Short mmCIF file of C-alpha atoms in Angstrom, two decimals:
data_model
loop_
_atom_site.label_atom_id
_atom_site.label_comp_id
_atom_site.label_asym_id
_atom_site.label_seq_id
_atom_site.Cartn_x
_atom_site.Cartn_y
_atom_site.Cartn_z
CA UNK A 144 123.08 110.33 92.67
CA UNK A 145 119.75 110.63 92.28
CA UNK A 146 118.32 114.13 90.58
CA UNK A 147 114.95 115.32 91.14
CA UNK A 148 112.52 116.24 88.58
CA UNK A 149 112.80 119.69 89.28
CA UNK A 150 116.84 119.53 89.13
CA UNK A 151 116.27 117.77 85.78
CA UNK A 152 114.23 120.21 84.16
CA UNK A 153 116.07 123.21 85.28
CA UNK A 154 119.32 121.30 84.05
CA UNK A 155 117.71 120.96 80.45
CA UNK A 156 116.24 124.01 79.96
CA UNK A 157 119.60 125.75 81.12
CA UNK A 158 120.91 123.89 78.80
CA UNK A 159 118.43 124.91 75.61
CA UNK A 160 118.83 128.56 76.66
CA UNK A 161 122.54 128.11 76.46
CA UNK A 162 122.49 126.55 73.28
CA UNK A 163 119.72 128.75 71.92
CA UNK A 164 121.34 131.92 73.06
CA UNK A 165 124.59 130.26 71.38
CA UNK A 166 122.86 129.97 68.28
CA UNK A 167 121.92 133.45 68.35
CA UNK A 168 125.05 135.14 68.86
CA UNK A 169 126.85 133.30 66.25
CA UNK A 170 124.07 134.34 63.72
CA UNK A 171 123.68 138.13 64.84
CA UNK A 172 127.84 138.15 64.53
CA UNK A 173 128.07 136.82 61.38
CA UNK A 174 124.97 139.18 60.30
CA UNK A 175 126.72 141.89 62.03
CA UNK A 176 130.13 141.03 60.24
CA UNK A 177 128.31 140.60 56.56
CA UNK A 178 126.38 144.13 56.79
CA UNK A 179 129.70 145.52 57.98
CA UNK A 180 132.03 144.12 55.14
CA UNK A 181 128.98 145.51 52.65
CA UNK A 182 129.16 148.77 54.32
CA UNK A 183 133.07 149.08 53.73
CA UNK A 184 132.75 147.97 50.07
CA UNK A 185 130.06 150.54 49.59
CA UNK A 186 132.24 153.21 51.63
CA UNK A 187 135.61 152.45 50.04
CA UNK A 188 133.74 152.43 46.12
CA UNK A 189 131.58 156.13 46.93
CA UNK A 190 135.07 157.85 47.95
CA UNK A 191 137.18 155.97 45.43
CA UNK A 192 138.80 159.03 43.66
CA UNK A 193 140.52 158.44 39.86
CA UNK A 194 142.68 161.98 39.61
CA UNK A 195 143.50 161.09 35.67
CA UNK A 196 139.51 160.56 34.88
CA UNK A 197 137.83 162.71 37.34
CA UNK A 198 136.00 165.67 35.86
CA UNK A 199 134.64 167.03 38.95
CA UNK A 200 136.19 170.12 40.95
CA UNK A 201 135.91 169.00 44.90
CA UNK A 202 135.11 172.54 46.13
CA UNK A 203 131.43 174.39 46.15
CA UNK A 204 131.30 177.03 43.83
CA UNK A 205 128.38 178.93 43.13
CA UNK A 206 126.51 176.83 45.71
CA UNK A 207 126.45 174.17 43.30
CA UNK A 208 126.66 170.55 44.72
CA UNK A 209 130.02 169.01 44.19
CA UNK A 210 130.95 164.98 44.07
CA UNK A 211 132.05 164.63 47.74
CA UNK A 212 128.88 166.06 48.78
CA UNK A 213 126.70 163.42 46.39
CA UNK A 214 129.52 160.60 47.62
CA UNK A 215 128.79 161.84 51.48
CA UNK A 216 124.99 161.47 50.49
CA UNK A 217 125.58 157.94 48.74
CA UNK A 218 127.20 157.04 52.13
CA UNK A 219 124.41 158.31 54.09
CA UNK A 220 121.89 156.23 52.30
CA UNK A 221 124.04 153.24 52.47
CA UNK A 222 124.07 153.61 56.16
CA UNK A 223 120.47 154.11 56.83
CA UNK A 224 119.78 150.83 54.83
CA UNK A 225 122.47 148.71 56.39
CA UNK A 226 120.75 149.72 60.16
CA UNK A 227 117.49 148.71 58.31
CA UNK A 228 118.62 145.39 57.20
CA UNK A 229 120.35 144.69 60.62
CA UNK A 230 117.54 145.46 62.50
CA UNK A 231 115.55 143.20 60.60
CA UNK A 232 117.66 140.63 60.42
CA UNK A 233 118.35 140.71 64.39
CA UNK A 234 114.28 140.41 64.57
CA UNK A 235 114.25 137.26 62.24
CA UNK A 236 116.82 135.76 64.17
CA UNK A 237 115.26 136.80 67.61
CA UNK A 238 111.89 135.48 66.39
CA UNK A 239 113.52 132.28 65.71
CA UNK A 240 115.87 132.02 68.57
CA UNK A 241 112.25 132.51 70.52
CA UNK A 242 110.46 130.02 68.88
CA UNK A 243 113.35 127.41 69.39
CA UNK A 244 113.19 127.92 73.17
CA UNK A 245 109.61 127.59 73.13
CA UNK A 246 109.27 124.70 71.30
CA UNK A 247 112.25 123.28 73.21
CA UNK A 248 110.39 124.44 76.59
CA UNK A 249 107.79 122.54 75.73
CA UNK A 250 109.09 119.24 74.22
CA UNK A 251 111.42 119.27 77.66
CA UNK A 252 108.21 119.37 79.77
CA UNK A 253 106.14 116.90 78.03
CA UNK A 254 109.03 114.90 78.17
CA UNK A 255 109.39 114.88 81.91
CA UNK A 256 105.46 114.62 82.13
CA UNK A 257 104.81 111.56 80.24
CA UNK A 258 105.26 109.26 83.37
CA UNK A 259 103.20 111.55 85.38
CA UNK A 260 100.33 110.92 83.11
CA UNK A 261 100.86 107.38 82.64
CA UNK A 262 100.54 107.63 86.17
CA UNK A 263 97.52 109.51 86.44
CA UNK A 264 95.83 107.16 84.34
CA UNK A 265 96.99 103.99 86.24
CA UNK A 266 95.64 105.83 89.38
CA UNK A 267 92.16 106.61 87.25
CA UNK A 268 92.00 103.09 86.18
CA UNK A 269 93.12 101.86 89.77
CA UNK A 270 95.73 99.48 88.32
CA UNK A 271 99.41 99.07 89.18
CA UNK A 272 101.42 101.98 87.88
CA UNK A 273 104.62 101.19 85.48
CA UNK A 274 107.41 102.00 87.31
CA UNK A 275 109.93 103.58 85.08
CA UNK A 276 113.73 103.30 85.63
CA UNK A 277 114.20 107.17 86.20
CA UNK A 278 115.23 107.61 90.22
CA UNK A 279 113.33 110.61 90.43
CA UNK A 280 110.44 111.40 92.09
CA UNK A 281 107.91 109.68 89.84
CA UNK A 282 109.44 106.27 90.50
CA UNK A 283 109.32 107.16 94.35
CA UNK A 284 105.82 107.84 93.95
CA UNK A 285 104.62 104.88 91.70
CA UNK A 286 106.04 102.60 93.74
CA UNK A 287 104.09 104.37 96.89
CA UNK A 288 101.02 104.18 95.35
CA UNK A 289 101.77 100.29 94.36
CA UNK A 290 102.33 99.80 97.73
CA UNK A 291 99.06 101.33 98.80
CA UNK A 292 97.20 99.87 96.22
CA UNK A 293 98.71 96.23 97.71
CA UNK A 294 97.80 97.11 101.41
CA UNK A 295 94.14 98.57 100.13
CA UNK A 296 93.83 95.27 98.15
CA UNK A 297 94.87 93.24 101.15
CA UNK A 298 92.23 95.18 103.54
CA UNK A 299 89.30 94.71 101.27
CA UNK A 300 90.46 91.13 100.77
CA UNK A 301 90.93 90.75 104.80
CA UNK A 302 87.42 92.74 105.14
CA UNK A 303 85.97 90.35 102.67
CA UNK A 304 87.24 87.33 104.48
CA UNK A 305 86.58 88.45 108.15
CA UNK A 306 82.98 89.30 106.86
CA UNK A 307 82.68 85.60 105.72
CA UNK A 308 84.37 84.34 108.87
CA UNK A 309 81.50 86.36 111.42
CA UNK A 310 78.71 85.42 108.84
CA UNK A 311 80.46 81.60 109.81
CA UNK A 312 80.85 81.98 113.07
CA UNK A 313 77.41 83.65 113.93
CA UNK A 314 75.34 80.91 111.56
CA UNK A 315 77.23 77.91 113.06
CA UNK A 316 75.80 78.12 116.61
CA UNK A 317 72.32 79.01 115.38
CA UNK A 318 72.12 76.11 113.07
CA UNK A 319 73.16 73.79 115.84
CA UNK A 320 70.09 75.29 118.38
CA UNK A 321 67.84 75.32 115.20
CA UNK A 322 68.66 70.97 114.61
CA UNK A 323 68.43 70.48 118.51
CA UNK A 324 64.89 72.63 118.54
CA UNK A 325 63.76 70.28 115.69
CA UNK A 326 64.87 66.89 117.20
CA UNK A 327 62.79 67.88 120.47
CA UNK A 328 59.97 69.35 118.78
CA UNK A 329 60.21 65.57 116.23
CA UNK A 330 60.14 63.57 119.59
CA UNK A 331 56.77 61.99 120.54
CA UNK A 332 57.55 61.17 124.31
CA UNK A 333 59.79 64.54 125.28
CA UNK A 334 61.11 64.30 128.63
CA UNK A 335 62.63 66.78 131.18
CA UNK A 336 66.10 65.59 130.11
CA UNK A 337 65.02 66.28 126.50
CA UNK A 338 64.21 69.35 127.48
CA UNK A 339 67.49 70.26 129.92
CA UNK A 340 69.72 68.90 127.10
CA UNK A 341 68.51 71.23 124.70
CA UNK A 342 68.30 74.21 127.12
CA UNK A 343 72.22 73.68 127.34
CA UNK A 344 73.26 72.93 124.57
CA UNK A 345 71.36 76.31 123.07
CA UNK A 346 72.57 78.33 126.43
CA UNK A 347 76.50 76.96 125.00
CA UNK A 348 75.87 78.29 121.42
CA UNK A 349 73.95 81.61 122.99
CA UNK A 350 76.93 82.46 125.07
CA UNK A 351 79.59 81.23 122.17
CA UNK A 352 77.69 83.76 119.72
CA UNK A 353 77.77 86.52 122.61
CA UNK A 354 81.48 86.32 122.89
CA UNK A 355 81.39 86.41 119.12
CA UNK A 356 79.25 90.00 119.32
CA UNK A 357 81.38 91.56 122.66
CA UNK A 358 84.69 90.72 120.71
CA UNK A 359 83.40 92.74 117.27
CA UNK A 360 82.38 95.49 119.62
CA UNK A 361 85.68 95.66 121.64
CA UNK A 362 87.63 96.19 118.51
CA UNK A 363 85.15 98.88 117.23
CA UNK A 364 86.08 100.71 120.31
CA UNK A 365 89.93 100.25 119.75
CA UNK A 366 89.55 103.17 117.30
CA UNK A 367 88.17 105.66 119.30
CA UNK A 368 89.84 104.67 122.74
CA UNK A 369 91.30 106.86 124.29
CA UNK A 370 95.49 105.88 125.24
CA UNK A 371 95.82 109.73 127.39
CA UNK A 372 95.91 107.87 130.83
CA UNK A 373 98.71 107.44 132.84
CA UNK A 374 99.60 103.71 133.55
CA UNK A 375 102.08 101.83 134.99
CA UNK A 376 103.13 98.45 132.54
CA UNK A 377 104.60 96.90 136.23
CA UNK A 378 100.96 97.76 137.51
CA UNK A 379 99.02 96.37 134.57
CA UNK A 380 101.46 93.43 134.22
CA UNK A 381 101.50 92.72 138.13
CA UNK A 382 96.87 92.81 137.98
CA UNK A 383 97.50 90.72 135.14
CA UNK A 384 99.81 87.68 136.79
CA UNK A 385 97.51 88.00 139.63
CA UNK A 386 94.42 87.75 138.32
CA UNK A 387 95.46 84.56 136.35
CA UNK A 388 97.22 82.69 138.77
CA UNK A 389 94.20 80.76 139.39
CA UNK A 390 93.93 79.29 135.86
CA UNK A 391 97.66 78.46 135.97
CA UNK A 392 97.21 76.61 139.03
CA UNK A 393 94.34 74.77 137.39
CA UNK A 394 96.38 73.41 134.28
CA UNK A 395 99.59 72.75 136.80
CA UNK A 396 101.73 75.48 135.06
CA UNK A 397 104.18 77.63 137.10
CA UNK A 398 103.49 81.26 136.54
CA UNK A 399 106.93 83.97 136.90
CA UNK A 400 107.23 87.72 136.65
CA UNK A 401 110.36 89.54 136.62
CA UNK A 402 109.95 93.70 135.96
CA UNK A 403 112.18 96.28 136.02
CA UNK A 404 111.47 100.07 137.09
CA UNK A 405 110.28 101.46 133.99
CA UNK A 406 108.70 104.89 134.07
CA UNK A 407 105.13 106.26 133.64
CA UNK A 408 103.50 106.65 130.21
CA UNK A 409 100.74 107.15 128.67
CA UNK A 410 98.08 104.49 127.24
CA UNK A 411 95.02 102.86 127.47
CA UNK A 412 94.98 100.65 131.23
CA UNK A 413 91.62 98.89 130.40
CA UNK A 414 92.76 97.91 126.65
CA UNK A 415 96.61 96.82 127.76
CA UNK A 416 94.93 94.74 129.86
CA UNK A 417 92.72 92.79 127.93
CA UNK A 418 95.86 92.37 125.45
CA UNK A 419 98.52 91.08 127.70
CA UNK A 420 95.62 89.06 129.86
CA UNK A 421 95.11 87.23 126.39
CA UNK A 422 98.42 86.65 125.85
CA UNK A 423 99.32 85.02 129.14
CA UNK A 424 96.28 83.14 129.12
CA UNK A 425 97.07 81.52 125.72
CA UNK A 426 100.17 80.86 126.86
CA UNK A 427 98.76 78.72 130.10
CA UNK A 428 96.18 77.25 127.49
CA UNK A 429 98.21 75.95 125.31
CA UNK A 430 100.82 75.03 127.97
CA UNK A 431 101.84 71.39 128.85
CA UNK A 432 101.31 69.90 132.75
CA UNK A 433 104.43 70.94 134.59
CA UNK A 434 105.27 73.58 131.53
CA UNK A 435 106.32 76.97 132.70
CA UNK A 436 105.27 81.01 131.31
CA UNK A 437 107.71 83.77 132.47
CA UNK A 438 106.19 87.53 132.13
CA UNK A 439 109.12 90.03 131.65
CA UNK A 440 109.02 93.75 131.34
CA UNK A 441 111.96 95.59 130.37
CA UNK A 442 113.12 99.32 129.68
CA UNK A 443 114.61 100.28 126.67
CA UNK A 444 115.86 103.85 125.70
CA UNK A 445 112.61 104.99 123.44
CA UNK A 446 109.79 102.39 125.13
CA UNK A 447 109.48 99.21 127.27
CA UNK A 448 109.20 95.84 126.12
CA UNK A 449 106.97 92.88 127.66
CA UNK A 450 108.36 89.35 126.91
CA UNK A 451 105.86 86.07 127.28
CA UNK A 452 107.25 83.12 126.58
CA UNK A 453 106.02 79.49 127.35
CA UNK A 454 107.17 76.45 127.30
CA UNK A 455 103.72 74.51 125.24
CA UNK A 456 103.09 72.85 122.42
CA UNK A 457 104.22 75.99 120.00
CA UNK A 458 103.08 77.02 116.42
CA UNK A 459 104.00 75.63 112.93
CA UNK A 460 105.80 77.78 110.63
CA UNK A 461 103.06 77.60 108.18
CA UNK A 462 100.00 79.01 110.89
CA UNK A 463 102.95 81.35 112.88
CA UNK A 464 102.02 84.37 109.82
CA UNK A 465 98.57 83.66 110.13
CA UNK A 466 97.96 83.80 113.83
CA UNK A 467 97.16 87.44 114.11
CA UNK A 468 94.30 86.92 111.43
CA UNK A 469 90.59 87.37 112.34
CA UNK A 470 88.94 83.53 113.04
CA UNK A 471 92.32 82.13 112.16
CA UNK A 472 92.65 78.73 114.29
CA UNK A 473 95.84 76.55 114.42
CA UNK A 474 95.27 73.08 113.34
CA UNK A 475 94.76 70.89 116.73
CA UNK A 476 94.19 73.81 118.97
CA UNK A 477 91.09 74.48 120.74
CA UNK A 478 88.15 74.26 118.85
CA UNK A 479 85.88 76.22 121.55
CA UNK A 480 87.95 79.32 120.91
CA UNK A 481 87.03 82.00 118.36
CA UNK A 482 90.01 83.00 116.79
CA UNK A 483 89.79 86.33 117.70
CA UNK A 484 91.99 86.77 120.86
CA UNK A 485 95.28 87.31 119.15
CA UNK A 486 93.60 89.46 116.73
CA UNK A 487 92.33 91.74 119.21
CA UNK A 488 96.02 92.03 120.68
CA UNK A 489 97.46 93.11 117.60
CA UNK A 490 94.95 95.94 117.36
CA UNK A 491 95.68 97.25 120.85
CA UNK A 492 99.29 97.18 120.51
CA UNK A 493 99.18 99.01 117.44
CA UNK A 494 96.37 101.10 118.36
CA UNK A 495 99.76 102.50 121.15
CA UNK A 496 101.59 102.39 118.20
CA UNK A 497 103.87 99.49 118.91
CA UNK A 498 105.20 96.49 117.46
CA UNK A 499 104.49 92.72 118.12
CA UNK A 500 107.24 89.99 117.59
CA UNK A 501 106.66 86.23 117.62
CA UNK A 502 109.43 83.31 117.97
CA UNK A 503 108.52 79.91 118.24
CA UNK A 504 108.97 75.97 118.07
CA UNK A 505 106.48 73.40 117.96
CA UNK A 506 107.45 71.32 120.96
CA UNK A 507 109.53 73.63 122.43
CA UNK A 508 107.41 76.92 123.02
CA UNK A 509 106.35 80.43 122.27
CA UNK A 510 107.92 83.39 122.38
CA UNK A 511 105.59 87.36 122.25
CA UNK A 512 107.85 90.34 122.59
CA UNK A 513 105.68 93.47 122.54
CA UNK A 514 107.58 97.11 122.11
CA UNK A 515 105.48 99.87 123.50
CA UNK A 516 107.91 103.10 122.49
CA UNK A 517 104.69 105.52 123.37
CA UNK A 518 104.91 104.28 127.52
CA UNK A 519 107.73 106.46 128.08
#
C-alpha cells in the first residue's frame, strides 16, 4: 500500500513523540523515586529516637526549643530542597526531552525532503529527475515531470523538424522557377513555347507553394476555432461522400456509406469537414482500379465513431507511426502531395478532443477509425 508523504511524516514524528515522551517518563520516575527514597532516609534518621542515649526532654518548657521541634525543622528543610532538586531536575530532563524532539523533527523532515530537492534541482537544471524507489508522491511526480520533459523534448524536436521541412518545401519550388527563369533568360532565340513552358511550370510551383502557405494557416486556426456549433456527423459525412463521388468515379473506385442515427453534438462543421474530406480522398488516391472505400458512422454510448477503410495499396509498418507527421511522405506515394493532409486531420480530431486509430496491410488496405466522444 502505498503511504503518502504526509502519512509518512505524521507516522514518524508520532513515533519520536512517543518515544521521546517515553524517555521522559522513565527519567522523571526514576528522579521522582531517587528524591523520594532520599527524603525517607532523611525523615526516618531526623526522628530516629535512642531512649538509653537521649539527653533531651521532648516537651517545651520555659519556651525553650526542644529536639522534635529542631527534628520537625531538619525535616522542613529537607523538604524544601528535595522540591528544589525535583524541579530542577524535571527542567533538565524537559529541556532535553525538547531538544530530542526538535532535533528529531528536523532530521525526519530533511529526511523526507531530500528527494524534493534533488528534484528541484533536476527541474532548475532541466534534466531528467532520479526517480527514487519510495511510492510516494515524489516518485509520482518525478516521473510526471520526466514525462513532460519527454513530450516538451519531442515538440521542440517536431518544431525543429517541421521548421526544416516548410523551409524545404517553400525553397524547393522557388529554386525550380529560379533554374527555369535562368535557362530562358540563357537562350539566344526564345520562343513563345519557351516562354509558355516556363509560365507553367512557375504557375505549378506558385500554386504548389500556395497550398504549402493555406495549409500552415488552416492549422493556425485549429487553435482558436471555435467547435460550439451544432452538427450532424450523418450531415457532414453524407456532404462529404457527395461531394467526392466525382473523383471516385474518375479513378474507377466504388464509393459506400452506411450511418446510423446518431444524435446532435457539438463541433466545428467547416473543420470536420476538411478532416474526413481528406481522409476519404486519400483513401480513393491511393486506391487500386476496381478497389472499393466504405464510410461508416456509428454510435457508441459516450461519442460516435467514423470508420474509412479501403481496399489500396496500404502502409508499411515502418511509415504507419510516421504518417501523422508534418511533410512525412510514404515511400512510392505521390510525390505532388505535401505531406500535410493527414497531419491536419490529426489536429482537428484532437482539437474535438478525440482519438484517431489506424489498421493496415500493404496490399490489402487501410483502415481510419476516428472516436469523437464530444458529438454527443
Amino acid at each position: 500500500m502505498k503511504k503518502s508523504i504526509q502519512t509518512k511524516t505524521f507516522i514518524a514524528l508520532t513515533t519520536a513523540i512517543f518515544m521521546v515522551g517515553l524517555l521522559t517518563f522513565v527519567s522523571i520516575d526514576l528522579t521522582t523515586k531517587s528524591m523520594v527514597g532520599l527524603y525517607n532516609q532523611t525523615v526516618a534518621k531526623m526522628t530516629e529516637v535512642n531512649p538509653a542515649t537521649d539527653d533531651y526532654d521532648y516537651s517545651i518548657v520555659n519556651g525553650e526549643t526542644t529536639k522534635a521541634d529542631q527534628g520537625n525543622v531538619l525535616i522542613s528543610v529537607e523538604i524544601d530542597s528535595f522540591k528544589n532538586n525535583l524541579i530542577i531536575n524535571t527542567a533538565i530532563i524537559t529541556i532535553i526531552a525538547m531538544g530530542l524532539l526538535i532535533g528529531s523533527a528536523y532530521l525526519i523532515v530533511s529526511y523526507f525532503n531530500r528527494p524534493i530537492r534533488h528534484l528541484t534541482q533536476s527541474v532548475k537544471a532541466g534534466q531528467q529527475a532520479t526517480i527514487t524507489p519510495t511510492s510516494d508522491e515524489v516518485q509520482t511526480l518525478s516521473q510526471t515531470y520526466n514525462e513532460m520533459l519527454s513530450k516538451l523534448n519531442g515538440a521542440l524536436s517536431s518544431q525543429k523538424n517541421f521548421n526544416v521541412s516548410v523551409a524545404h518545401e517553400l525553397k524547393t519550388p522557388l529554386a525550380v522557377m529560379k533554374a527555369h527563369i535562368d535557362v530562358l533568360d540563357n537562350l539566344k532565340d526564345k520562343s513563345v513555347e519557351d516562354y509558355q513552358e516556363t509560365i507553367a511550370i512557375i504557375h505549378q510551383s506558385l500554386n504548389k507553394m500556395n497550398a504549402v502557405i493555406e495549409t500552415l494557416l488552416d492549422s493556425s486556426v485549429l487553435s482558436t476555432a471555435s467547435i460550439d456549433d451544432t452538427i450532424n456527423l450523418d450531415e457532414i459525412l453524407l456532404d462529404v461522400v457527395t461531394d467526392i463521388k466525382p473523383y471516385a468515379a474518375s479513378h474507377q473506385v466504388s464509393l459506400e456509406y452506411d450511418a446510423s442515427d446518431c444524435p446532435q453534438g457539438k463541433g466545428n462543421q467547416v473543420l470536420l469537414y476538411r478532416a474526413f474530406y481528406n481522409l476519404v480522398e486519400n483513401a480513393i488516391k491511393y486506391n487500386k482500379a476496381g478497389g472499393k472505400v466504405r464510410v461508416k458512422l456509428e454510435c457508441l454510448k459516450q461519442g460516435s465513431k467514423v470508420i474509412v477503410a479501403d481496399t489500396g495499396v496500404g502502409i508499411p509498418d515502418k511509415d504507419l507511426q510516421h504518417i501523422f507527421e508534418p511533410f512525412y511522405r510514404v515511400e512510392g506515394s505521390d510525390k505532388e502531395g505535401l505531406g500535410l493532409g493527414l497531419s491536419l486531420v490529426l489536429n482537428i480530431i484532437q482539437r474535438h478532443s478525440g482519438l484517431i486509430n489506424t489498421i493496415s496491410k500493404p496490399s490489402e488496405g487501410t483502415i481510419f477509425e476516428i472516436e469523437l466522444p464530444h458529438l454527443i
